[in-house]
Structures are given as C-alpha cells and as structure tokens.
Short mmCIF file of C-alpha atoms and ligand atoms in Angstrom, two decimals:
data_model
loop_
_atom_site.label_atom_id
_atom_site.label_comp_id
_atom_site.label_asym_id
_atom_site.label_seq_id
_atom_site.Cartn_x
_atom_site.Cartn_y
_atom_site.Cartn_z
CA MET N 1179 -25.21 8.58 52.10
CA THR N 1180 -23.62 7.42 55.33
CA ASN N 1181 -19.89 6.70 55.25
CA VAL N 1182 -18.64 4.86 58.31
CA VAL N 1183 -15.20 4.23 59.82
CA ILE N 1184 -14.53 0.93 61.61
CA LEU N 1185 -11.62 1.11 64.06
CA GLY N 1186 -9.85 -1.05 66.61
CA THR N 1187 -10.25 0.48 70.06
CA GLN N 1188 -7.55 -1.47 71.92
CA TRP N 1189 -4.25 -3.00 70.72
CA GLY N 1190 -5.56 -4.57 67.52
CA ASP N 1191 -7.11 -7.96 66.75
CA GLU N 1192 -10.49 -6.90 68.10
CA GLY N 1193 -12.27 -8.68 65.25
CA LYS N 1194 -12.35 -5.86 62.69
CA GLY N 1195 -12.15 -8.33 59.79
CA LYS N 1196 -15.22 -10.25 60.89
CA ILE N 1197 -17.28 -7.08 61.38
CA VAL N 1198 -16.18 -5.42 58.13
CA ASP N 1199 -17.03 -8.59 56.22
CA LEU N 1200 -20.39 -8.75 57.97
CA ILE N 1201 -21.51 -5.21 57.19
CA ALA N 1202 -19.70 -4.71 53.86
CA ASP N 1203 -22.81 -5.83 51.97
CA ARG N 1204 -24.45 -2.55 53.01
CA PHE N 1205 -21.67 -0.45 51.43
CA ASP N 1206 -20.35 0.00 47.89
CA VAL N 1207 -16.65 0.56 48.60
CA VAL N 1208 -14.38 -0.63 51.46
CA ALA N 1209 -11.14 1.36 51.88
CA ARG N 1210 -7.97 0.87 53.94
CA ALA N 1211 -6.04 3.99 55.01
CA GLN N 1212 -2.95 2.80 56.87
CA GLY N 1213 -0.73 -0.06 58.01
CA GLY N 1214 0.50 -2.84 55.81
CA HIS N 1215 0.80 -6.61 55.98
CA ASN N 1216 1.39 -6.33 59.71
CA ALA N 1217 -2.41 -6.48 59.88
CA GLY N 1218 -4.17 -9.84 59.90
CA HIS N 1219 -7.95 -9.71 59.57
CA THR N 1220 -9.62 -13.08 59.91
CA VAL N 1221 -12.90 -13.82 58.19
CA HIS N 1222 -14.81 -17.10 58.47
CA ILE N 1223 -17.38 -17.83 55.80
CA GLY N 1224 -18.89 -21.28 56.35
CA ASP N 1225 -15.99 -23.70 56.51
CA ARG N 1226 -13.66 -21.31 54.68
CA LYS N 1227 -11.22 -19.08 56.52
CA PHE N 1228 -9.47 -16.07 55.03
CA ILE N 1229 -6.74 -13.99 56.67
CA LEU N 1230 -6.57 -10.66 54.88
CA LYS N 1231 -3.48 -8.54 55.36
CA LEU N 1232 -3.45 -5.77 52.79
CA VAL N 1233 -6.62 -6.24 50.79
CA PRO N 1234 -9.70 -4.83 52.58
CA SER N 1235 -12.05 -7.53 53.88
CA GLY N 1236 -14.85 -6.20 51.65
CA ILE N 1237 -13.26 -8.08 48.74
CA LEU N 1238 -15.04 -11.23 49.94
CA ARG N 1239 -18.42 -9.69 49.07
CA PRO N 1240 -18.95 -10.16 45.32
CA GLY N 1241 -19.03 -6.92 43.34
CA LYS N 1242 -17.79 -4.67 46.15
CA LYS N 1243 -14.95 -2.30 45.30
CA VAL N 1244 -11.97 -2.14 47.63
CA VAL N 1245 -9.26 0.52 47.93
CA ILE N 1246 -5.74 0.42 49.34
CA GLY N 1247 -5.01 4.05 50.12
CA ASN N 1248 -1.91 6.25 50.01
CA GLY N 1249 -1.38 5.82 53.76
CA VAL N 1250 -0.74 2.09 53.42
CA VAL N 1251 2.78 0.71 52.96
CA ILE N 1252 2.82 -2.07 50.38
CA ASP N 1253 5.12 -5.04 50.11
CA PRO N 1254 4.40 -6.04 46.50
CA ALA N 1255 5.42 -9.66 47.07
CA ALA N 1256 2.98 -9.97 49.99
CA LEU N 1257 0.25 -8.18 48.05
CA LEU N 1258 0.60 -10.38 44.98
CA GLN N 1259 0.64 -13.50 47.12
CA GLU N 1260 -2.59 -12.35 48.74
CA ILE N 1261 -4.20 -11.56 45.38
CA ASP N 1262 -3.17 -14.97 44.01
CA ALA N 1263 -4.56 -16.79 47.06
CA LEU N 1264 -7.85 -14.89 46.81
CA GLU N 1265 -8.17 -15.63 43.09
CA GLN N 1266 -7.41 -19.29 43.70
CA ALA N 1267 -10.24 -19.30 46.23
CA GLY N 1268 -12.56 -17.97 43.52
CA VAL N 1269 -12.65 -14.35 44.71
CA GLU N 1270 -12.80 -11.80 41.91
CA VAL N 1271 -10.03 -9.28 42.52
CA ARG N 1272 -9.44 -7.84 39.07
CA GLY N 1273 -11.72 -4.87 38.46
CA ASN N 1274 -12.60 -4.66 42.17
CA LEU N 1275 -9.26 -3.67 43.75
CA PHE N 1276 -7.83 -0.16 43.42
CA ILE N 1277 -4.34 0.63 44.73
CA SER N 1278 -3.16 4.17 45.40
CA ASN N 1279 -0.39 5.49 43.18
CA ARG N 1280 0.80 7.46 46.23
CA ALA N 1281 1.19 4.50 48.60
CA HIS N 1282 4.76 3.74 49.66
CA VAL N 1283 6.60 0.55 48.76
CA ILE N 1284 8.33 -1.82 51.19
CA PHE N 1285 11.69 -3.20 50.00
CA PRO N 1286 13.72 -6.11 51.40
CA TYR N 1287 16.17 -3.64 52.93
CA HIS N 1288 13.36 -2.33 55.14
CA ARG N 1289 12.93 -5.79 56.68
CA MET N 1290 16.67 -6.15 57.10
CA MET N 1291 16.99 -2.76 58.81
CA GLU N 1292 14.14 -3.64 61.13
CA LYS N 1293 15.69 -6.96 62.08
CA ALA N 1294 19.01 -5.27 62.80
CA THR N 1295 17.58 -2.41 64.85
CA GLU N 1296 15.26 -4.66 66.85
CA GLN N 1297 18.30 -6.71 67.80
CA THR N 1298 20.60 -3.79 68.62
CA PRO N 1299 21.78 -4.20 72.21
CA GLY N 1300 20.32 -1.60 74.54
CA LYS N 1301 17.52 -0.63 72.16
CA ILE N 1302 13.93 -0.95 73.37
CA LYS N 1303 12.55 -4.07 71.74
CA ILE N 1304 9.11 -3.26 70.33
CA GLY N 1305 8.35 -6.84 69.26
CA THR N 1306 7.32 -5.81 65.76
CA THR N 1307 5.88 -8.11 63.12
CA SER N 1308 9.24 -7.92 61.21
CA ARG N 1309 7.52 -6.93 57.99
CA GLY N 1310 9.55 -3.77 57.32
CA ILE N 1311 6.60 -1.55 58.25
CA GLY N 1312 8.45 0.91 60.53
CA PRO N 1313 11.52 1.46 58.29
CA SER N 1314 9.27 1.97 55.28
CA TYR N 1315 7.30 4.70 57.09
CA GLU N 1316 10.65 6.16 58.22
CA ASP N 1317 11.65 6.52 54.57
CA LYS N 1318 8.28 8.12 53.81
CA ILE N 1319 8.63 10.70 56.57
CA GLY N 1320 12.32 11.13 55.71
CA ARG N 1321 11.19 12.07 52.18
CA ARG N 1322 13.18 9.40 50.39
CA GLY N 1323 10.51 6.70 50.08
CA ILE N 1324 9.59 5.16 46.75
CA ARG N 1325 5.91 5.31 45.89
CA VAL N 1326 3.80 2.94 43.82
CA ALA N 1327 3.50 5.46 40.95
CA GLU N 1328 7.28 5.62 40.65
CA LEU N 1329 7.65 1.86 40.78
CA VAL N 1330 5.02 1.33 38.12
CA ASN N 1331 6.11 4.17 35.83
CA GLY N 1332 9.70 3.02 35.90
CA ASP N 1333 11.42 6.12 34.43
CA HIS N 1334 13.03 7.35 37.62
CA PHE N 1335 12.71 4.19 39.63
CA ARG N 1336 16.17 2.81 38.78
CA ASP N 1337 18.02 5.97 39.92
CA HIS N 1338 15.94 6.47 43.03
CA PHE N 1339 16.23 2.81 43.99
CA ARG N 1340 20.00 2.90 43.47
CA ALA N 1341 20.39 5.99 45.66
CA ASN N 1342 18.29 4.43 48.42
CA ALA N 1343 20.08 1.11 48.12
CA GLN N 1344 23.47 2.80 48.45
CA GLU N 1345 22.32 4.64 51.54
CA LYS N 1346 20.99 1.43 53.10
CA ASP N 1347 24.25 -0.28 52.27
CA LEU N 1348 26.19 2.37 54.22
CA LEU N 1349 23.81 2.04 57.14
CA ALA N 1350 24.04 -1.73 57.06
CA ARG N 1351 27.83 -1.55 57.28
CA ALA N 1352 27.63 0.86 60.19
CA LEU N 1353 25.23 -1.52 61.93
CA CYS N 1354 27.51 -4.50 61.10
CA ILE N 1355 24.75 -6.27 59.16
CA GLU N 1356 26.39 -9.15 57.41
CA GLU N 1357 23.58 -10.07 55.05
CA ALA N 1358 24.62 -9.70 51.39
CA TRP N 1359 22.15 -7.76 49.23
CA ASP N 1360 21.98 -8.25 45.50
CA PHE N 1361 20.54 -4.91 44.44
CA ASP N 1362 20.33 -5.80 40.76
CA ALA N 1363 18.28 -8.86 41.60
CA ILE N 1364 15.98 -6.82 43.86
CA TYR N 1365 15.58 -4.21 41.12
CA ASP N 1366 14.61 -6.87 38.57
CA GLU N 1367 12.25 -8.51 41.03
CA TYR N 1368 10.46 -5.20 41.68
CA ARG N 1369 10.19 -4.38 37.98
CA ALA N 1370 8.39 -7.70 37.58
CA TYR N 1371 6.06 -6.84 40.48
CA ALA N 1372 5.38 -3.47 38.86
CA GLU N 1373 4.14 -5.20 35.70
CA ARG N 1374 1.60 -7.18 37.70
CA ILE N 1375 0.50 -4.43 40.04
CA GLY N 1376 0.20 -1.75 37.33
CA PRO N 1377 -3.36 -2.59 36.25
CA PHE N 1378 -4.67 -2.07 39.80
CA VAL N 1379 -3.04 1.33 40.32
CA CYS N 1380 -4.87 4.65 40.11
CA ASP N 1381 -5.42 7.94 41.94
CA THR N 1382 -7.60 6.44 44.66
CA ALA N 1383 -8.40 9.81 46.28
CA GLY N 1384 -10.01 10.86 43.00
CA TYR N 1385 -11.73 7.49 42.73
CA LEU N 1386 -13.24 7.84 46.22
CA GLN N 1387 -14.22 11.46 45.60
CA ARG N 1388 -16.16 10.40 42.49
CA ALA N 1389 -17.76 7.44 44.27
CA ILE N 1390 -18.89 9.64 47.16
CA GLY N 1391 -20.13 12.27 44.69
CA GLN N 1392 -22.28 9.61 43.03
CA GLY N 1393 -23.88 8.77 46.36
CA LYS N 1394 -21.99 5.51 46.88
CA ARG N 1395 -21.46 4.40 50.48
CA VAL N 1396 -17.89 3.95 51.72
CA LEU N 1397 -16.80 1.83 54.67
CA PHE N 1398 -13.36 2.69 56.01
CA GLU N 1399 -11.58 -0.37 57.42
CA GLY N 1400 -9.06 0.38 60.16
CA ALA N 1401 -5.99 -1.72 60.79
CA GLN N 1402 -4.25 -2.15 64.17
CA GLY N 1403 -5.93 -0.33 67.07
CA THR N 1404 -6.02 3.01 68.87
CA MET N 1405 -3.36 2.03 71.41
CA LEU N 1406 -0.99 1.16 68.56
CA ASP N 1407 -1.42 4.59 66.94
CA ILE N 1408 1.91 6.37 66.45
CA ASP N 1409 0.62 9.58 68.12
CA HIS N 1410 -2.05 8.44 70.54
CA GLY N 1411 -0.95 4.92 71.44
CA THR N 1412 1.42 3.53 74.05
CA TYR N 1413 4.45 5.14 72.42
CA PRO N 1414 7.06 3.83 71.67
CA PHE N 1415 5.32 0.43 71.75
CA VAL N 1416 3.16 1.28 68.76
CA THR N 1417 3.06 0.77 65.04
CA SER N 1418 4.25 3.52 62.68
CA SER N 1419 0.95 4.81 61.35
CA ASN N 1420 -2.20 6.58 62.57
CA ALA N 1421 -4.65 3.83 63.39
CA THR N 1422 -7.18 6.33 64.78
CA ALA N 1423 -9.98 8.25 63.03
CA GLY N 1424 -7.73 11.04 61.74
CA GLY N 1425 -5.63 8.53 59.81
CA VAL N 1426 -8.57 7.87 57.51
CA CYS N 1427 -8.46 11.40 56.07
CA THR N 1428 -4.72 11.59 55.49
CA GLY N 1429 -4.38 7.95 54.49
CA LEU N 1430 -7.01 8.13 51.76
CA GLY N 1431 -7.22 11.77 50.77
CA VAL N 1432 -10.82 11.93 52.00
CA SER N 1433 -12.02 15.10 53.70
CA PRO N 1434 -13.54 14.78 57.19
CA VAL N 1435 -16.77 16.25 55.80
CA HIS N 1436 -17.37 12.91 54.07
CA ILE N 1437 -17.15 10.86 57.25
CA ASP N 1438 -20.46 10.46 59.01
CA ALA N 1439 -19.62 8.21 61.94
CA VAL N 1440 -16.87 6.25 63.63
CA VAL N 1441 -17.66 2.83 65.04
CA GLY N 1442 -15.26 1.09 67.40
CA ILE N 1443 -14.64 -2.63 67.66
CA VAL N 1444 -13.91 -3.69 71.22
CA LYS N 1445 -13.04 -7.11 72.60
CA ALA N 1446 -14.95 -8.14 75.73
CA TYR N 1447 -11.48 -8.46 77.30
CA VAL N 1448 -8.09 -7.20 76.08
CA THR N 1449 -5.17 -8.67 74.13
CA ARG N 1450 -1.88 -7.34 72.85
CA VAL N 1451 0.94 -8.83 70.76
CA GLY N 1452 4.53 -7.70 71.18
CA GLY N 1453 6.16 -5.64 73.94
CA GLY N 1454 4.94 -2.67 75.92
CA PRO N 1455 2.73 -1.79 78.87
CA PHE N 1456 -0.47 -3.73 79.37
CA GLN N 1457 -2.16 -2.47 82.50
CA THR N 1458 -4.69 -5.29 82.95
CA GLU N 1459 -2.55 -8.20 81.77
CA ALA N 1460 -3.47 -11.51 83.39
CA ASP N 1461 -0.93 -14.20 84.02
CA GLY N 1462 -0.74 -17.92 84.60
CA SER N 1463 -3.83 -20.06 84.25
CA VAL N 1464 -6.17 -17.09 83.78
CA ALA N 1465 -4.24 -15.79 80.76
CA ARG N 1466 -4.02 -19.34 79.42
CA HIS N 1467 -7.77 -19.77 79.76
CA LEU N 1468 -8.50 -16.59 77.76
CA ARG N 1469 -5.88 -17.51 75.16
CA ASP N 1470 -7.22 -21.02 74.69
CA GLN N 1471 -10.90 -20.08 74.69
CA GLY N 1472 -10.32 -17.11 72.39
CA GLY N 1473 -7.74 -18.75 70.09
CA GLU N 1474 -5.51 -15.79 70.87
CA TYR N 1475 -2.56 -16.38 68.58
CA GLY N 1476 -1.38 -13.69 66.14
CA SER N 1477 -2.96 -14.08 62.68
CA VAL N 1478 0.24 -12.77 61.04
CA THR N 1479 3.09 -14.11 63.17
CA GLY N 1480 1.36 -16.88 65.15
CA ARG N 1481 2.75 -15.41 68.39
CA PRO N 1482 0.65 -16.10 71.51
CA ARG N 1483 -1.27 -12.93 72.34
CA ARG N 1484 -0.97 -11.50 75.82
CA CYS N 1485 -4.41 -11.54 77.45
CA GLY N 1486 -6.08 -9.54 80.21
CA TRP N 1487 -9.21 -7.84 81.46
CA PHE N 1488 -11.40 -5.09 80.08
CA ASP N 1489 -9.84 -1.71 80.74
CA VAL N 1490 -12.35 1.12 81.10
CA PRO N 1491 -9.86 4.07 81.22
CA LEU N 1492 -8.28 2.75 78.03
CA LEU N 1493 -11.64 2.61 76.28
CA ARG N 1494 -12.64 6.05 77.51
CA TYR N 1495 -9.35 7.38 76.16
CA SER N 1496 -9.93 5.60 72.86
CA ASN N 1497 -13.34 7.26 72.71
CA THR N 1498 -11.79 10.67 73.41
CA ILE N 1499 -9.56 10.26 70.36
CA ASN N 1500 -12.18 8.79 68.02
CA SER N 1501 -15.65 9.87 69.23
CA PHE N 1502 -17.42 6.59 68.65
CA ALA N 1503 -21.05 6.72 67.62
CA SER N 1504 -21.36 3.11 68.67
CA LEU N 1505 -19.23 0.19 69.81
CA ILE N 1506 -19.38 -3.41 68.62
CA VAL N 1507 -18.30 -5.88 71.31
CA THR N 1508 -16.64 -9.05 70.10
CA LYS N 1509 -15.72 -12.38 71.66
CA LEU N 1510 -18.27 -12.22 74.46
CA ASP N 1511 -18.54 -16.03 74.16
CA VAL N 1512 -14.92 -16.35 75.31
CA LEU N 1513 -16.00 -15.24 78.79
CA ASP N 1514 -18.68 -17.96 79.05
CA GLY N 1515 -18.21 -20.12 82.13
CA LEU N 1516 -16.15 -17.63 84.16
CA GLU N 1517 -17.42 -17.24 87.69
CA LYS N 1518 -16.07 -13.71 88.14
CA ILE N 1519 -14.89 -11.20 85.56
CA PRO N 1520 -12.62 -8.40 86.79
CA VAL N 1521 -13.08 -5.05 85.04
CA CYS N 1522 -10.51 -2.27 85.51
CA THR N 1523 -12.35 0.98 86.27
CA ALA N 1524 -9.38 3.21 87.17
CA TYR N 1525 -5.64 3.06 87.86
CA ARG N 1526 -3.70 3.78 91.02
CA TYR N 1527 -0.30 5.46 90.75
CA LYS N 1528 1.74 6.33 93.84
CA GLY N 1529 -1.43 6.31 95.94
CA GLU N 1530 -3.32 8.59 93.56
CA VAL N 1531 -6.37 7.40 91.58
CA LEU N 1532 -6.06 8.06 87.83
CA ARG N 1533 -9.13 7.90 85.62
CA ASP N 1534 -7.28 8.95 82.45
CA MET N 1535 -4.51 7.32 80.45
CA PRO N 1536 -1.10 8.67 81.41
CA ALA N 1537 1.18 9.64 78.52
CA LEU N 1538 4.45 8.57 80.12
CA GLN N 1539 5.41 5.00 79.37
CA HIS N 1540 7.07 4.42 82.75
CA VAL N 1541 3.95 5.65 84.57
CA LEU N 1542 1.72 3.41 82.48
CA GLU N 1543 4.01 0.50 83.20
CA SER N 1544 3.74 0.94 86.93
CA VAL N 1545 0.07 1.85 87.39
CA GLU N 1546 -1.94 -0.61 89.41
CA PRO N 1547 -5.37 -1.43 87.97
CA ILE N 1548 -8.33 -0.94 90.30
CA TYR N 1549 -10.71 -3.79 89.58
CA GLU N 1550 -14.38 -4.19 90.11
CA GLU N 1551 -15.33 -7.87 90.05
CA ARG N 1552 -18.40 -8.53 87.97
CA PRO N 1553 -20.29 -11.80 88.23
CA GLY N 1554 -20.07 -14.18 85.27
CA TRP N 1555 -23.12 -16.02 83.92
CA VAL N 1556 -24.53 -19.46 83.70
CA GLY N 1557 -25.20 -20.75 80.19
CA THR N 1558 -23.59 -19.96 76.90
CA THR N 1559 -23.60 -16.93 74.64
CA SER N 1560 -21.80 -18.78 71.86
CA GLY N 1561 -23.43 -18.27 68.48
CA LEU N 1562 -26.44 -16.35 69.83
CA THR N 1563 -28.12 -13.97 67.39
CA ASP N 1564 -30.86 -12.58 69.59
CA HIS N 1565 -30.24 -10.10 72.40
CA ASP N 1566 -33.15 -11.44 74.44
CA ALA N 1567 -31.56 -14.88 74.47
CA LEU N 1568 -28.39 -13.65 76.24
CA PRO N 1569 -28.04 -14.88 79.84
CA GLN N 1570 -29.00 -12.08 82.25
CA GLY N 1571 -25.43 -12.02 83.63
CA ALA N 1572 -24.03 -11.37 80.14
CA LYS N 1573 -26.54 -8.55 79.59
CA ASP N 1574 -25.53 -7.07 82.94
CA TYR N 1575 -21.82 -7.30 82.07
CA LEU N 1576 -22.40 -5.49 78.76
CA ARG N 1577 -24.60 -2.86 80.38
CA PHE N 1578 -21.96 -2.24 83.06
CA LEU N 1579 -19.19 -1.75 80.46
CA SER N 1580 -21.31 0.45 78.25
CA ASP N 1581 -22.29 2.66 81.21
CA GLN N 1582 -18.67 2.98 82.26
CA VAL N 1583 -17.44 3.87 78.78
CA GLU N 1584 -20.47 6.04 78.07
CA VAL N 1585 -20.96 4.78 74.54
CA GLU N 1586 -23.73 2.47 73.35
CA PHE N 1587 -22.99 -1.14 72.43
CA GLY N 1588 -24.73 -1.40 69.09
CA ALA N 1589 -23.85 -5.02 68.37
CA VAL N 1590 -22.38 -8.04 70.07
CA SER N 1591 -20.36 -10.74 68.39
CA THR N 1592 -20.78 -14.22 69.82
CA GLY N 1593 -18.57 -16.26 67.50
CA PRO N 1594 -16.22 -15.96 64.52
CA GLU N 1595 -18.89 -16.63 61.87
CA ARG N 1596 -20.70 -13.86 60.02
CA ASP N 1597 -24.10 -14.66 61.45
CA GLN N 1598 -22.94 -15.17 65.05
CA THR N 1599 -23.78 -11.57 65.78
CA ILE N 1600 -26.49 -9.65 67.62
CA LEU N 1601 -27.50 -6.25 66.26
CA VAL N 1602 -29.14 -4.30 69.06
CA ARG N 1603 -32.55 -3.13 67.90
CA GLY N 1604 -33.09 0.62 68.04
CA SER N 1605 -29.34 1.33 68.42
CA ARG N 1606 -27.53 4.17 66.65
CA LEU N 1607 -25.55 1.47 64.87
CA GLU N 1608 -28.69 0.00 63.37
CA LYS N 1609 -29.57 3.42 61.94
CA LEU N 1610 -26.04 3.93 60.59
CA LEU N 1611 -26.11 0.64 58.74
P1 GDP Q 270 -8.68 -8.14 63.47
O1 GDP Q 270 -7.24 -7.97 63.22
O2 GDP Q 270 -9.25 -7.04 64.30
O3 GDP Q 270 -9.48 -8.35 62.21
O4 GDP Q 270 -8.84 -9.47 64.35
P2 GDP Q 270 -8.11 -10.88 64.09
O5 GDP Q 270 -8.73 -11.54 62.93
O6 GDP Q 270 -6.64 -10.72 64.08
O7 GDP Q 270 -8.43 -11.62 65.47
C1 GDP Q 270 -9.74 -11.85 65.88
C2 GDP Q 270 -9.97 -13.37 66.02
O8 GDP Q 270 -11.15 -13.62 66.74
C3 GDP Q 270 -10.14 -14.07 64.69
O9 GDP Q 270 -9.63 -15.38 64.79
C4 GDP Q 270 -11.66 -14.12 64.51
O10 GDP Q 270 -12.10 -15.20 63.71
C5 GDP Q 270 -12.10 -14.31 65.93
N1 GDP Q 270 -13.39 -13.73 66.28
C6 GDP Q 270 -13.97 -12.56 65.87
N2 GDP Q 270 -15.11 -12.33 66.54
C7 GDP Q 270 -15.27 -13.38 67.39
C8 GDP Q 270 -16.25 -13.70 68.38
O11 GDP Q 270 -17.21 -12.96 68.63
N3 GDP Q 270 -16.06 -14.85 69.10
C9 GDP Q 270 -15.00 -15.69 68.88
N4 GDP Q 270 -14.89 -16.78 69.62
N5 GDP Q 270 -14.06 -15.40 67.95
C10 GDP Q 270 -14.20 -14.27 67.23
P1 IMO Q 271 -4.51 -5.92 63.16
O1 IMO Q 271 -4.91 -5.00 62.02
C1 IMO Q 271 -2.06 -6.60 66.72
C2 IMO Q 271 1.87 -4.65 66.76
C3 IMO Q 271 3.08 -5.56 66.75
C4 IMO Q 271 4.06 -4.73 67.57
C5 IMO Q 271 3.73 -3.30 67.13
C6 IMO Q 271 4.66 -2.75 66.05
O2 IMO Q 271 -4.57 -7.35 62.80
O3 IMO Q 271 -5.27 -5.57 64.38
P2 IMO Q 271 4.88 -3.26 63.46
O4 IMO Q 271 5.23 -4.51 62.72
O5 IMO Q 271 3.54 -2.71 63.09
O6 IMO Q 271 5.95 -2.21 63.38
O7 IMO Q 271 4.81 -3.69 65.01
O8 IMO Q 271 2.41 -3.34 66.62
N1 IMO Q 271 0.91 -4.85 65.66
C7 IMO Q 271 -0.27 -5.47 65.80
N2 IMO Q 271 -0.82 -6.10 66.88
N3 IMO Q 271 -2.75 -6.49 65.56
C8 IMO Q 271 -2.25 -5.85 64.48
O9 IMO Q 271 -2.96 -5.60 63.36
C9 IMO Q 271 -0.93 -5.34 64.57
N4 IMO Q 271 -0.12 -4.67 63.71
C10 IMO Q 271 0.99 -4.38 64.40
O10 IMO Q 271 2.80 -6.80 67.36
O11 IMO Q 271 3.74 -4.82 68.93
MG1 MG Q 272 -5.47 -9.04 63.49
#
C-alpha cells in the first residue's frame, strides 16, 4: 500500500493543512513527525474553519487515526486546549489520537528562556513563534529533556523536573530574567495534564509498524517547510527540527522502506514569517497586494507574512533534498488579475550567476534575484475544479514553473475549501492517491 509524505517546500504555510485534509480520506492513518504548536494548519470545511497546531489534520475525517510522533515537542496545555476545541466542535478525538511516549514535553521555562534569548542584545533575532520550541529541542539534544512517558508514568518525573528546574533557575539568574517561577505549581499543573494525556499515549512507532504490516495506508503530514529545516534551511533563521523528508523516519520511528513517495506543497508565490533572508521578497504595494489577496497573516501568531515571488532555485534545492514525486501548487487564485508575474530563475552574486542555493547566510542575503517576467491572465481561477477551465495564461504560468523546477504539478489549489482543487488527470499524483 502506498504511504505518502506531504511536505512544505518553501518557508511554511504553503497550505499543507488544506491538502492533508483533502486527501486524508484515501488513507487510514495521518502522522506528524516534527515541530510543535509553532505550526498552524488551516482547514476550511463549509463555513467551519479549524486551525490545527499539534493534532494532524486527518482528525477532521471521521474514523481516521492520527499520530503525534516522537519527533514532535508537545506543550500539554496547548494540546489539551486543541483536543477540547475539537471535541466541542463535534470531532471525535478519543480512540483516534495516538501520542508517542517518546515525544518531548515543553515546559513554561522553555518559553521564558526563548523570550530572554530572543531579546538578548547583540543576538540574532530569529523572530520565533515564542512557543518554547527551540529550547525544548535544545533540552532533547542536550539529553536532559523530559519525555511524555516520564511525565505520564510519574515515578521519576518529580526528581527530573526538579533537577531541570534548578538548572533553568541558574540560567535565568545569569540572564537576569526577573520572572518568578513557582516550580511546585508547575509540577502540580503538569501532573494534572499527565492524567488527561495518559489515555492517548502509546509506543507510536510500534503502532505504525503494525498498521503498515496490516496493509493500512499512512499519510505523513509535514509541519513548517524545507527552508525552515534545521539542517537544510536558511540557518540560523530556521526552526529546530527536520522539516524535510528525512525527519519523517527519525520523528516517527518509521523505516524509509515504508515510504513510497514524497509530495511537495508549493505556493504559487512565496511567503515567510519571522526574520532571515528572503531572496524574492516584494515590498510596498506589491507585497500588500499579495498579503491582502492571500490573507497572508500567520495562523499561529497573526503576524503579517512577508510576501514575494516564486523562486525557482529555492524549489530546485527543495527538490534536491526531498525528491518530490509530484508538487501540489496552492493559492494560484491569489495571482488572478496581475498583469505581470515575476519569477526568479537564478541569482546573481558579485557578478556571477548562481543557479543553486548558497549555504552562507550573508551570501543569501545579498544575492540579487534574476527575474523573468511572465504574463498574467485575464479571468479568474478562483474555485475552479477543472484544469481545462483554467485561463490559458494560468496554464502557461504553471507549465513554465513546472518546466523550470523539473517536477510535475499534480494538482492545483484554487481556494481554501476542500473542493476548490484541480487534480491533474494522468499525473503521478493521481496514481499515488
Ligand atoms: P499550512 O501551515 O501549510 O497548513 O498553511 P496555513 O494554513 O498556515 O496557510 C495557508 C492559508 O491559505 C490558509 O489560510 C488556507 O486556508 C489558505 N489556502 C490554502 N490553499 C489556498 C488556495 O488555493 N487559495 C487561497 N486563496 N487560499 C488557500
Ligand atoms: P507551518 O507548519 C511558517 C518560523 C517562525 C520563525 C522560525 C523559528 O504552519 O507551516 P520557532 O518558533 O519554530 O522556533 O520559529 O520558524 N515558523 C513558521 N513559519 N509556518 C510555520 O509552520 C512555522 N513554524 C515556525 O516564524 O521564523
Ligand atoms: Mg501554517
């Protein structure tokens, strides 16, 4: 049975939530491998809107099983809030959600450390989501993190938590953090969370192994995007996990032999939230136009997203890392009405033409995009479901991008709703689904 990975190809917010929700009915299990509640995946179903942060978007399809893997960092308060909101909306979570016993837990001191370090004078400001994601992964890699199994079991949790809390207290003093922490209160709060989370917790790697063994189909839902990957992204302006294909294996305990294809989600233009290089960033009225038409405001923090033009070298790089079988283009409708659409086909740096993504941040920051201006189209693509109905100019734009990136476009999204999507007949994607 075909197991498919869905990934963001740019800097996140490509529309992964919409696509996962759309195709989840063809799978049995939807699993998340990394990130935390820094992710915000928006799903529109009729007049209802859901923003999923930790729970995989597949939960909105009745009867589907969803997994939060070991590679995810979990803030129990955020998770429980999300579960409560879903249940209030009539979504059945109990019996359908499985949380890894090996996932790491976010504590309030992680958020406090993040706030303090982001504000440290002289430090590069990443513009994080302030959810404690980075410091929690630091504790994981530093081998002092507290995992869900420990929280839920309770036996060693008190001692481990105390040791960590004391260490954070020392650090806080050194960093002149004035916030007072009541560790006993935090401990009690987390014991209460443990009671509620306990029933969802299991060895999810074993669960997935059994499901795959029984011939069930698994959809792997990526969070963030390739350029936010800790290894392959625009370091240091990245998140703290592997948002690329490899992260699926380590973040879920699933062997690569069980992954059949990787599908990338790509916006018809580019956005990014937070700091860092953005080669094709538009400014002024052009950026405002894209932001307004595309509703480009962060689903987690509400921050206005930076907007710019399609970047071919970035996508080619993203494909090098992930080997996409197919790409799904989203938000084509946002470009309706534009007379000309610039597409960046290469970069220029100190007079030299670069076709690949440079690794050095300062080089990336000073490259000059080389644009090819593509004509826009007359008419609207909004809500179209049939490829033949697309204006010729829109078809030409898609064909141009696909030729440049050298990957097929298997589907096109023309609006936020489930059915506002075109599946290209005869595509590899169609066969995979
Ligand atoms: P994710 O993090 O990749 O799941 O993406 P987000 O949900 O953060 O951001 C994507 C936004 O675009 C959401 O508000 C979606 O409802 C919306 N969206 C997704 N696909 C389309 C589309 O094809 N057209 C339009 N206009 N909006 C879309
Ligand atoms: P989804 O899954 C867009 C960005 C933050 C910041 C950087 C580091 O919805 O696509 P972090 O809090 O992770 O340490 O912040 O990463 N970032 C995202 N940007 N979409 C996301 O998720 C993001 N998750 C993190 O804005 O620049
Ligand atoms: Mg998002």
